[in-house]
PDB file of C-alpha atoms in Angstrom:
ATOM      1  CA  MET Q  25       0.023  -0.185   0.257  1.00 81.00           C
ATOM      2  CA  SER Q  26       2.773   2.459  -1.187  1.00 91.00           C
ATOM      3  CA  LEU Q  27       2.228   6.570  -1.746  1.00 95.00           C
ATOM      4  CA  THR Q  28       1.841   7.299  -5.502  1.00 96.00           C
ATOM      5  CA  PRO Q  29       3.193  10.404  -6.385  1.00 96.00           C
ATOM      6  CA  LYS Q  30      -0.148  11.672  -6.387  1.00 97.00           C
ATOM      7  CA  ASP Q  31      -0.738  10.559  -2.794  1.00 97.00           C
ATOM      8  CA  LYS Q  32       2.297  12.480  -1.416  1.00 97.00           C
ATOM      9  CA  ALA Q  33       0.671  15.636  -3.303  1.00 97.00           C
ATOM     10  CA  THR Q  34      -2.290  15.430  -1.939  1.00 97.00           C
ATOM     11  CA  VAL Q  35      -0.579  15.127   1.793  1.00 97.00           C
ATOM     12  CA  LYS Q  36       1.301  17.880   1.072  1.00 97.00           C
ATOM     13  CA  LEU Q  37      -1.626  19.730  -0.161  1.00 96.00           C
ATOM     14  CA  PHE Q  38      -3.645  19.073   3.081  1.00 94.00           C
ATOM     15  CA  TRP Q  39      -0.565  19.686   5.219  1.00 94.00           C
ATOM     16  CA  GLY Q  40      -0.148  23.076   3.714  1.00 95.00           C
ATOM     17  CA  ARG Q  41      -3.499  24.306   4.881  1.00 94.00           C
ATOM     18  CA  MET Q  42      -3.443  22.529   8.187  1.00 93.00           C
ATOM     19  CA  SER Q  43       0.116  23.638   9.557  1.00 90.00           C
ATOM     20  CA  GLY Q  44      -0.205  26.921  10.763  1.00 92.00           C
ATOM     21  CA  LYS Q  45      -3.271  25.803  13.325  1.00 93.00           C
ATOM     22  CA  ALA Q  46      -1.607  22.133  13.836  1.00 91.00           C
ATOM     23  CA  GLU Q  47      -1.581  22.358  17.606  1.00 91.00           C
ATOM     24  CA  LEU Q  48      -5.427  23.282  17.499  1.00 94.00           C
ATOM     25  CA  ILE Q  49      -6.011  20.131  15.025  1.00 96.00           C
ATOM     26  CA  GLY Q  50      -3.834  18.392  17.086  1.00 96.00           C
ATOM     27  CA  ALA Q  51      -5.302  18.768  20.665  1.00 96.00           C
ATOM     28  CA  ASP Q  52      -8.584  18.419  18.711  1.00 97.00           C
ATOM     29  CA  ALA Q  53      -7.999  15.027  17.409  1.00 98.00           C
ATOM     30  CA  LEU Q  54      -5.600  13.807  20.546  1.00 97.00           C
ATOM     31  CA  SER Q  55      -9.501  14.617  22.676  1.00 97.00           C
ATOM     32  CA  ARG Q  56     -11.439  12.797  20.425  1.00 98.00           C
ATOM     33  CA  MET Q  57      -9.429   9.667  20.985  1.00 97.00           C
ATOM     34  CA  LEU Q  58      -9.112  10.112  24.631  1.00 97.00           C
ATOM     35  CA  ALA Q  59     -12.870  10.238  25.087  1.00 96.00           C
ATOM     36  CA  VAL Q  60     -14.098   8.136  22.213  1.00 97.00           C
ATOM     37  CA  TYR Q  61     -11.426   5.043  23.484  1.00 95.00           C
ATOM     38  CA  PRO Q  62     -10.719   5.764  26.829  1.00 93.00           C
ATOM     39  CA  GLN Q  63      -7.947   3.163  27.082  1.00 93.00           C
ATOM     40  CA  THR Q  64      -5.895   5.142  25.125  1.00 94.00           C
ATOM     41  CA  LYS Q  65      -5.541   6.903  28.517  1.00 94.00           C
ATOM     42  CA  THR Q  66      -3.568   4.609  30.065  1.00 91.00           C
ATOM     43  CA  TYR Q  67      -0.772   6.411  28.206  1.00 92.00           C
ATOM     44  CA  PHE Q  68      -1.081   9.546  30.207  1.00 93.00           C
ATOM     45  CA  SER Q  69      -1.986   8.703  33.997  1.00 91.00           C
ATOM     46  CA  HIS Q  70       0.731  11.460  34.745  1.00 93.00           C
ATOM     47  CA  TRP Q  71      -1.157  14.215  33.397  1.00 95.00           C
ATOM     48  CA  LYS Q  72      -2.890  16.447  35.711  1.00 93.00           C
ATOM     49  CA  SER Q  73      -5.801  16.682  33.170  1.00 94.00           C
ATOM     50  CA  LEU Q  74      -7.218  14.607  30.587  1.00 93.00           C
ATOM     51  CA  SER Q  75     -10.089  16.754  29.194  1.00 92.00           C
ATOM     52  CA  PRO Q  76     -10.219  18.586  26.248  1.00 88.00           C
ATOM     53  CA  GLY Q  77      -9.284  21.981  26.804  1.00 86.00           C
ATOM     54  CA  SER Q  78      -6.608  21.471  29.333  1.00 93.00           C
ATOM     55  CA  PRO Q  79      -2.495  22.501  28.651  1.00 95.00           C
ATOM     56  CA  ASP Q  80      -1.410  18.751  28.679  1.00 96.00           C
ATOM     57  CA  VAL Q  81      -3.542  17.930  25.914  1.00 96.00           C
ATOM     58  CA  LYS Q  82      -2.631  20.984  24.303  1.00 95.00           C
ATOM     59  CA  LYS Q  83       0.625  20.697  24.339  1.00 95.00           C
ATOM     60  CA  HIS Q  84       1.162  16.912  23.424  1.00 96.00           C
ATOM     61  CA  GLY Q  85      -1.351  17.408  20.534  1.00 96.00           C
ATOM     62  CA  LYS Q  86       0.981  20.342  19.149  1.00 95.00           C
ATOM     63  CA  THR Q  87       3.693  17.712  19.478  1.00 96.00           C
ATOM     64  CA  ILE Q  88       1.838  15.131  17.647  1.00 96.00           C
ATOM     65  CA  MET Q  89       1.052  17.286  14.919  1.00 95.00           C
ATOM     66  CA  MET Q  90       4.790  18.680  14.904  1.00 94.00           C
ATOM     67  CA  GLY Q  91       6.146  14.932  14.324  1.00 95.00           C
ATOM     68  CA  ILE Q  92       3.738  14.476  11.247  1.00 96.00           C
ATOM     69  CA  GLY Q  93       4.533  17.531   9.866  1.00 95.00           C
ATOM     70  CA  ASP Q  94       8.295  16.292  10.224  1.00 95.00           C
ATOM     71  CA  ALA Q  95       7.013  12.844   8.571  1.00 97.00           C
ATOM     72  CA  VAL Q  96       5.844  14.971   6.085  1.00 97.00           C
ATOM     73  CA  THR Q  97       8.823  16.217   4.354  1.00 96.00           C
ATOM     74  CA  LYS Q  98      10.036  12.312   4.988  1.00 96.00           C
ATOM     75  CA  MET Q  99       7.439  10.776   2.740  1.00 96.00           C
ATOM     76  CA  ASP Q 100      10.208   9.857   0.592  1.00 95.00           C
ATOM     77  CA  ASP Q 101      11.738   7.107   3.134  1.00 95.00           C
ATOM     78  CA  LEU Q 102       9.602   7.236   6.208  1.00 95.00           C
ATOM     79  CA  GLU Q 103      11.539   4.386   7.852  1.00 93.00           C
ATOM     80  CA  ARG Q 104      14.496   6.108   7.443  1.00 95.00           C
ATOM     81  CA  GLY Q 105      13.279   9.331   8.440  1.00 94.00           C
ATOM     82  CA  LEU Q 106      11.320   8.166  11.849  1.00 95.00           C
ATOM     83  CA  LEU Q 107      14.166   6.158  13.158  1.00 95.00           C
ATOM     84  CA  THR Q 108      14.579   8.198  16.273  1.00 95.00           C
ATOM     85  CA  LEU Q 109      10.569   8.209  17.012  1.00 95.00           C
ATOM     86  CA  SER Q 110      10.209   4.699  16.378  1.00 94.00           C
ATOM     87  CA  GLU Q 111      12.602   3.614  18.807  1.00 94.00           C
ATOM     88  CA  LEU Q 112      11.911   6.311  21.361  1.00 94.00           C
ATOM     89  CA  HIS Q 113       7.995   4.544  20.380  1.00 92.00           C
ATOM     90  CA  ALA Q 114       9.607   1.365  20.989  1.00 91.00           C
ATOM     91  CA  PHE Q 115      11.915   1.401  23.924  1.00 92.00           C
ATOM     92  CA  LYS Q 116      11.158   4.077  26.055  1.00 92.00           C
ATOM     93  CA  LEU Q 117       6.369   4.558  25.233  1.00 92.00           C
ATOM     94  CA  ARG Q 118       5.946   1.435  24.624  1.00 92.00           C
ATOM     95  CA  VAL Q 119       2.512   2.593  22.895  1.00 92.00           C
ATOM     96  CA  ASP Q 120       0.924  -0.858  21.941  1.00 92.00           C
ATOM     97  CA  PRO Q 121       0.404   0.164  17.358  1.00 92.00           C
ATOM     98  CA  THR Q 122      -2.960  -0.488  17.721  1.00 92.00           C
ATOM     99  CA  ASN Q 123      -3.616   2.528  18.719  1.00 94.00           C
ATOM    100  CA  PHE Q 124      -1.705   4.504  16.221  1.00 96.00           C
ATOM    101  CA  LYS Q 125      -4.982   3.770  14.081  1.00 96.00           C
ATOM    102  CA  LEU Q 126      -7.188   5.217  16.804  1.00 97.00           C
ATOM    103  CA  LEU Q 127      -5.461   9.185  16.616  1.00 97.00           C
ATOM    104  CA  SER Q 128      -5.349   8.618  12.739  1.00 98.00           C
ATOM    105  CA  LEU Q 129      -8.725   8.043  12.239  1.00 98.00           C
ATOM    106  CA  ASN Q 130      -9.669  10.966  14.426  1.00 98.00           C
ATOM    107  CA  ILE Q 131      -6.760  12.553  12.800  1.00 97.00           C
ATOM    108  CA  LEU Q 132      -9.197  12.107   9.888  1.00 98.00           C
ATOM    109  CA  VAL Q 133     -12.833  13.414  11.496  1.00 98.00           C
ATOM    110  CA  VAL Q 134     -10.713  16.514  12.350  1.00 97.00           C
ATOM    111  CA  MET Q 135      -9.537  17.062   8.604  1.00 96.00           C
ATOM    112  CA  ALA Q 136     -13.650  16.112   7.293  1.00 97.00           C
ATOM    113  CA  ILE Q 137     -14.455  19.008  10.094  1.00 97.00           C
ATOM    114  CA  MET Q 138     -12.288  21.627   8.452  1.00 95.00           C
ATOM    115  CA  PHE Q 139     -12.797  20.793   4.729  1.00 95.00           C
ATOM    116  CA  PRO Q 140     -15.857  19.176   4.386  1.00 96.00           C
ATOM    117  CA  ASP Q 141     -15.730  19.882   0.758  1.00 96.00           C
ATOM    118  CA  ASP Q 142     -11.569  19.483   0.001  1.00 96.00           C
ATOM    119  CA  PHE Q 143     -11.515  16.144   1.812  1.00 96.00           C
ATOM    120  CA  THR Q 144     -13.096  13.577  -1.052  1.00 97.00           C
ATOM    121  CA  PRO Q 145     -12.987  10.174  -0.829  1.00 98.00           C
ATOM    122  CA  MET Q 146      -9.662  10.187  -2.979  1.00 97.00           C
ATOM    123  CA  ALA Q 147      -8.154  12.908  -0.682  1.00 97.00           C
ATOM    124  CA  HIS Q 148      -9.315  10.480   2.652  1.00 98.00           C
ATOM    125  CA  LEU Q 149      -7.281   7.185   0.624  1.00 98.00           C
ATOM    126  CA  ALA Q 150      -4.312   9.661   0.357  1.00 98.00           C
ATOM    127  CA  VAL Q 151      -4.071  10.367   3.898  1.00 97.00           C
ATOM    128  CA  ASP Q 152      -4.909   7.057   5.009  1.00 98.00           C
ATOM    129  CA  LYS Q 153      -2.599   5.337   3.506  1.00 98.00           C
ATOM    130  CA  PHE Q 154      -0.036   8.029   4.277  1.00 98.00           C
ATOM    131  CA  LEU Q 155      -0.946   7.661   8.116  1.00 98.00           C
ATOM    132  CA  CYS Q 156      -0.905   3.997   7.838  1.00 97.00           C
ATOM    133  CA  ALA Q 157       2.805   4.198   6.304  1.00 97.00           C
ATOM    134  CA  LEU Q 158       3.300   6.383   9.183  1.00 97.00           C
ATOM    135  CA  ALA Q 159       2.217   4.228  12.074  1.00 96.00           C
ATOM    136  CA  LEU Q 160       4.000   0.724  10.168  1.00 96.00           C
ATOM    137  CA  ALA Q 161       7.580   3.339  10.369  1.00 95.00           C
ATOM    138  CA  LEU Q 162       6.677   3.849  13.549  1.00 95.00           C
ATOM    139  CA  SER Q 163       6.158   0.848  14.897  1.00 94.00           C
ATOM    140  CA  GLU Q 164       9.259  -0.579  13.117  1.00 93.00           C
ATOM    141  CA  LYS Q 165      11.845  -1.099  15.752  1.00 92.00           C
ATOM    142  CA  TYR Q 166       8.858  -2.347  18.119  1.00 92.00           C
ATOM    143  CA  ARG Q 167      10.258  -5.791  16.868  1.00 92.00           C
TER     144      ARG Q 167
ATOM    145  CA  MET F  30     -27.811  -5.271  28.052  1.00 81.00           C
ATOM    146  CA  VAL F  31     -26.150  -2.230  26.387  1.00 91.00           C
ATOM    147  CA  GLU F  32     -26.856   1.095  28.669  1.00 95.00           C
ATOM    148  CA  TRP F  33     -27.398   4.279  27.270  1.00 97.00           C
ATOM    149  CA  THR F  34     -27.504   8.145  28.698  1.00 97.00           C
ATOM    150  CA  ASP F  35     -30.485   9.879  28.373  1.00 97.00           C
ATOM    151  CA  SER F  36     -27.839  12.393  26.256  1.00 97.00           C
ATOM    152  CA  GLU F  37     -26.478   9.686  24.615  1.00 97.00           C
ATOM    153  CA  ARG F  38     -29.805   9.133  22.967  1.00 97.00           C
ATOM    154  CA  ALA F  39     -30.759  12.399  22.547  1.00 98.00           C
ATOM    155  CA  VAL F  40     -27.732  12.657  20.457  1.00 98.00           C
ATOM    156  CA  ILE F  41     -28.274   9.576  18.173  1.00 98.00           C
ATOM    157  CA  THR F  42     -31.995  10.407  17.814  1.00 98.00           C
ATOM    158  CA  SER F  43     -31.405  14.063  17.107  1.00 97.00           C
ATOM    159  CA  ILE F  44     -28.378  13.074  14.447  1.00 97.00           C
ATOM    160  CA  PHE F  45     -30.708  10.500  12.684  1.00 97.00           C
ATOM    161  CA  SER F  46     -33.806  12.800  12.315  1.00 96.00           C
ATOM    162  CA  ASN F  47     -31.269  15.239  11.002  1.00 94.00           C
ATOM    163  CA  LEU F  48     -29.838  12.793   8.288  1.00 95.00           C
ATOM    164  CA  ASP F  49     -30.486  12.682   4.779  1.00 97.00           C
ATOM    165  CA  TYR F  50     -30.478   8.992   4.480  1.00 97.00           C
ATOM    166  CA  GLU F  51     -29.615   8.394   0.894  1.00 97.00           C
ATOM    167  CA  GLU F  52     -27.415  11.496   0.584  1.00 97.00           C
ATOM    168  CA  ILE F  53     -25.539  10.288   3.653  1.00 98.00           C
ATOM    169  CA  GLY F  54     -25.811   6.161   3.003  1.00 98.00           C
ATOM    170  CA  ARG F  55     -24.672   6.765  -0.790  1.00 98.00           C
ATOM    171  CA  LYS F  56     -21.533   8.818   0.546  1.00 98.00           C
ATOM    172  CA  SER F  57     -20.272   6.360   3.430  1.00 98.00           C
ATOM    173  CA  LEU F  58     -20.483   3.531   0.689  1.00 98.00           C
ATOM    174  CA  CYS F  59     -18.951   5.218  -2.070  1.00 98.00           C
ATOM    175  CA  ARG F  60     -15.973   6.518   0.620  1.00 98.00           C
ATOM    176  CA  CYS F  61     -15.646   2.439   2.017  1.00 98.00           C
ATOM    177  CA  LEU F  62     -15.309   1.553  -1.465  1.00 97.00           C
ATOM    178  CA  ILE F  63     -12.918   3.842  -1.981  1.00 97.00           C
ATOM    179  CA  VAL F  64     -10.872   4.534   0.728  1.00 97.00           C
ATOM    180  CA  TYR F  65     -10.750   0.088   1.292  1.00 96.00           C
ATOM    181  CA  PRO F  66     -10.929  -1.062  -2.504  1.00 94.00           C
ATOM    182  CA  TRP F  67     -11.079  -4.607  -1.037  1.00 94.00           C
ATOM    183  CA  THR F  68     -14.420  -4.531   0.249  1.00 94.00           C
ATOM    184  CA  GLN F  69     -15.685  -4.405  -3.063  1.00 95.00           C
ATOM    185  CA  ARG F  70     -15.536  -7.778  -3.112  1.00 93.00           C
ATOM    186  CA  TYR F  71     -19.311  -7.591  -2.119  1.00 93.00           C
ATOM    187  CA  PHE F  72     -20.258  -5.926  -4.829  1.00 95.00           C
ATOM    188  CA  GLY F  73     -19.610  -8.125  -7.880  1.00 93.00           C
ATOM    189  CA  GLY F  74     -23.271  -7.557  -8.920  1.00 94.00           C
ATOM    190  CA  PHE F  75     -23.401  -3.747  -8.717  1.00 96.00           C
ATOM    191  CA  GLY F  76     -21.950  -2.634 -12.075  1.00 95.00           C
ATOM    192  CA  ASN F  77     -19.333  -0.716 -12.614  1.00 94.00           C
ATOM    193  CA  LEU F  78     -16.720  -0.095  -9.700  1.00 96.00           C
ATOM    194  CA  TYR F  79     -14.074   0.901 -12.148  1.00 93.00           C
ATOM    195  CA  ASN F  80     -12.432   3.877 -10.250  1.00 95.00           C
ATOM    196  CA  ALA F  81     -13.413   6.280  -7.806  1.00 96.00           C
ATOM    197  CA  GLU F  82     -15.905   8.096 -10.617  1.00 96.00           C
ATOM    198  CA  THR F  83     -17.572   5.499 -11.802  1.00 97.00           C
ATOM    199  CA  ILE F  84     -18.085   4.395  -8.242  1.00 97.00           C
ATOM    200  CA  LEU F  85     -19.264   7.717  -6.672  1.00 97.00           C
ATOM    201  CA  CYS F  86     -22.306   7.937 -10.236  1.00 96.00           C
ATOM    202  CA  ASN F  87     -22.807   3.953  -9.523  1.00 97.00           C
ATOM    203  CA  PRO F  88     -26.506   3.864  -9.015  1.00 97.00           C
ATOM    204  CA  LEU F  89     -26.828   1.145  -7.480  1.00 97.00           C
ATOM    205  CA  ILE F  90     -24.158   1.423  -4.986  1.00 98.00           C
ATOM    206  CA  ALA F  91     -26.450   4.403  -4.027  1.00 97.00           C
ATOM    207  CA  ALA F  92     -29.531   2.659  -3.959  1.00 97.00           C
ATOM    208  CA  HIS F  93     -27.206   0.133  -1.512  1.00 97.00           C
ATOM    209  CA  GLY F  94     -26.354   3.274   0.914  1.00 98.00           C
ATOM    210  CA  THR F  95     -30.016   3.865   1.260  1.00 98.00           C
ATOM    211  CA  LYS F  96     -30.512   0.747   2.565  1.00 97.00           C
ATOM    212  CA  ILE F  97     -27.688   0.588   4.890  1.00 97.00           C
ATOM    213  CA  LEU F  98     -28.961   4.091   6.565  1.00 97.00           C
ATOM    214  CA  HIS F  99     -32.317   2.320   6.987  1.00 97.00           C
ATOM    215  CA  GLY F 100     -30.734  -0.556   8.226  1.00 96.00           C
ATOM    216  CA  LEU F 101     -28.982   1.593  11.362  1.00 97.00           C
ATOM    217  CA  ASP F 102     -32.320   3.284  11.601  1.00 96.00           C
ATOM    218  CA  ARG F 103     -33.832  -0.458  12.935  1.00 97.00           C
ATOM    219  CA  ALA F 104     -30.650   0.076  15.533  1.00 97.00           C
ATOM    220  CA  LEU F 105     -32.383   3.548  16.332  1.00 97.00           C
ATOM    221  CA  LYS F 106     -35.661   2.480  16.329  1.00 97.00           C
ATOM    222  CA  ASN F 107     -34.498  -0.440  19.010  1.00 97.00           C
ATOM    223  CA  MET F 108     -31.224   1.525  20.798  1.00 97.00           C
ATOM    224  CA  ASP F 109     -32.458  -1.406  23.915  1.00 96.00           C
ATOM    225  CA  ASP F 110     -31.969  -4.791  22.521  1.00 96.00           C
ATOM    226  CA  ILE F 111     -29.739  -3.633  19.243  1.00 97.00           C
ATOM    227  CA  LYS F 112     -28.447  -7.559  19.467  1.00 96.00           C
ATOM    228  CA  ASN F 113     -31.409  -9.221  18.845  1.00 96.00           C
ATOM    229  CA  THR F 114     -32.602  -6.702  16.167  1.00 97.00           C
ATOM    230  CA  TYR F 115     -30.114  -7.165  14.141  1.00 97.00           C
ATOM    231  CA  ALA F 116     -29.413 -11.660  15.416  1.00 96.00           C
ATOM    232  CA  GLU F 117     -31.109 -12.045  11.252  1.00 96.00           C
ATOM    233  CA  LEU F 118     -29.647  -9.750  10.100  1.00 96.00           C
ATOM    234  CA  SER F 119     -25.728 -10.661  11.278  1.00 96.00           C
ATOM    235  CA  LEU F 120     -26.866 -14.264  10.399  1.00 96.00           C
ATOM    236  CA  LEU F 121     -27.456 -13.098   6.708  1.00 95.00           C
ATOM    237  CA  HIS F 122     -23.907 -11.307   6.641  1.00 95.00           C
ATOM    238  CA  SER F 123     -22.326 -14.479   7.990  1.00 93.00           C
ATOM    239  CA  ASP F 124     -23.834 -17.417   6.065  1.00 92.00           C
ATOM    240  CA  LYS F 125     -25.319 -16.000   2.911  1.00 93.00           C
ATOM    241  CA  LEU F 126     -23.170 -13.065   1.929  1.00 93.00           C
ATOM    242  CA  HIS F 127     -20.109 -14.141   3.802  1.00 92.00           C
ATOM    243  CA  VAL F 128     -18.656 -10.637   4.657  1.00 94.00           C
ATOM    244  CA  ASP F 129     -15.673 -10.044   7.275  1.00 92.00           C
ATOM    245  CA  PRO F 130     -17.006  -8.448   9.940  1.00 93.00           C
ATOM    246  CA  ASP F 131     -14.292  -6.762  10.206  1.00 92.00           C
ATOM    247  CA  ASN F 132     -15.272  -4.662   7.062  1.00 94.00           C
ATOM    248  CA  PHE F 133     -18.217  -3.266   9.660  1.00 96.00           C
ATOM    249  CA  ARG F 134     -15.548  -1.418  11.212  1.00 96.00           C
ATOM    250  CA  LEU F 135     -14.461   0.164   8.308  1.00 96.00           C
ATOM    251  CA  LEU F 136     -17.874   1.199   6.926  1.00 98.00           C
ATOM    252  CA  ALA F 137     -18.589   2.949  10.605  1.00 98.00           C
ATOM    253  CA  ASP F 138     -15.637   4.513  10.515  1.00 98.00           C
ATOM    254  CA  CYS F 139     -16.314   5.869   6.688  1.00 98.00           C
ATOM    255  CA  LEU F 140     -19.781   7.070   7.975  1.00 98.00           C
ATOM    256  CA  THR F 141     -18.151   8.594  11.226  1.00 98.00           C
ATOM    257  CA  VAL F 142     -16.169  10.726   8.717  1.00 98.00           C
ATOM    258  CA  VAL F 143     -19.248  11.706   6.007  1.00 98.00           C
ATOM    259  CA  ILE F 144     -21.240  12.485   9.314  1.00 98.00           C
ATOM    260  CA  ALA F 145     -18.287  14.569  11.083  1.00 98.00           C
ATOM    261  CA  ALA F 146     -18.131  16.807   7.608  1.00 98.00           C
ATOM    262  CA  LYS F 147     -21.747  17.261   7.324  1.00 98.00           C
ATOM    263  CA  MET F 148     -22.234  18.512  10.912  1.00 98.00           C
ATOM    264  CA  GLY F 149     -18.798  20.457  11.229  1.00 98.00           C
ATOM    265  CA  PRO F 150     -17.992  21.727  14.433  1.00 97.00           C
ATOM    266  CA  ALA F 151     -21.365  20.469  15.632  1.00 97.00           C
ATOM    267  CA  PHE F 152     -19.809  16.776  15.682  1.00 98.00           C
ATOM    268  CA  THR F 153     -18.072  17.878  18.807  1.00 98.00           C
ATOM    269  CA  VAL F 154     -16.063  15.462  21.265  1.00 97.00           C
ATOM    270  CA  GLU F 155     -19.530  14.893  22.912  1.00 97.00           C
ATOM    271  CA  THR F 156     -21.110  14.001  20.112  1.00 98.00           C
ATOM    272  CA  GLN F 157     -19.112  11.683  18.756  1.00 98.00           C
ATOM    273  CA  VAL F 158     -18.361   9.516  21.995  1.00 98.00           C
ATOM    274  CA  ALA F 159     -21.948   8.559  21.475  1.00 98.00           C
ATOM    275  CA  TRP F 160     -21.898   8.245  17.864  1.00 98.00           C
ATOM    276  CA  GLN F 161     -19.400   5.834  17.765  1.00 98.00           C
ATOM    277  CA  LYS F 162     -20.845   3.838  20.671  1.00 98.00           C
ATOM    278  CA  PHE F 163     -23.999   3.556  18.745  1.00 98.00           C
ATOM    279  CA  LEU F 164     -22.059   2.224  16.379  1.00 98.00           C
ATOM    280  CA  SER F 165     -19.733  -0.147  17.987  1.00 97.00           C
ATOM    281  CA  VAL F 166     -22.713  -1.658  19.570  1.00 98.00           C
ATOM    282  CA  VAL F 167     -24.273  -2.600  15.742  1.00 98.00           C
ATOM    283  CA  VAL F 168     -21.064  -3.565  14.457  1.00 97.00           C
ATOM    284  CA  SER F 169     -20.940  -6.333  17.283  1.00 97.00           C
ATOM    285  CA  ALA F 170     -24.667  -7.300  16.583  1.00 97.00           C
ATOM    286  CA  LEU F 171     -23.565  -7.847  13.269  1.00 96.00           C
ATOM    287  CA  GLY F 172     -21.092 -10.324  14.014  1.00 95.00           C
ATOM    288  CA  ARG F 173     -22.443 -11.514  16.963  1.00 94.00           C
ATOM    289  CA  GLN F 174     -23.928 -14.466  15.110  1.00 93.00           C
ATOM    290  CA  TYR F 175     -21.064 -15.523  12.884  1.00 92.00           C
ATOM    291  CA  HIS F 176     -20.404 -19.556  13.753  1.00 92.00           C
TER     292      HIS F 176
END
């Protein structure tokens, strides 16, 4: 399920429109994931508050989106580009890789809300493929 | 039995009462067939599914999308016993249609994206939680009778 040149162009186009609101988008996607899939809260038991507006959620939402933005620039070799992040997730964070899909879905939901007309099925396909590829690269070092 | 709060019932009822079943059904099924092309395996008799454009214009797919939404309507009207309401439908999907139950989740995710696009910012976190809870009960009930 590798990314075609058209997929990459679509992802870059949307990222261009999203990067200015990265913090908001990240916080929104993360809040939705924590609420819809409460099991994901288990990774954040050290936070003071997990509610949508909380500083921890906002800050981490931004961190995640910065990571995704970085991945967008490294789309031609995600495995190499995300090596350090993969090591972090594998050895330190040890997030069960199933959870990457759960966050991905919520990123797609936020995009659908932001771009109701432009987030066509073809755009959805391209972004979903990218997020799957990203998740795969992120879990590369797990075992 | 699944417990629903008054708020959850209100959210689900409200979403359905403002829904154009034809529009949302068509859009969701088309999106599923496009984003997850392997789901097309179940639609061999539905005419041309060659590419996104033909899928989006296919009247048989559109009709089936509407059918699916009306199926969901039955769950809405029987929220306290979705499992039994869907028992026959589950057997149908298992024994006659031979649909891998994972596909129910894929369609559910596409429905969520389409509803989010339709409702915009009104699709709040709380709304999404209730909506996805409803869909997960539906998906579970549809897979329940597989053997």
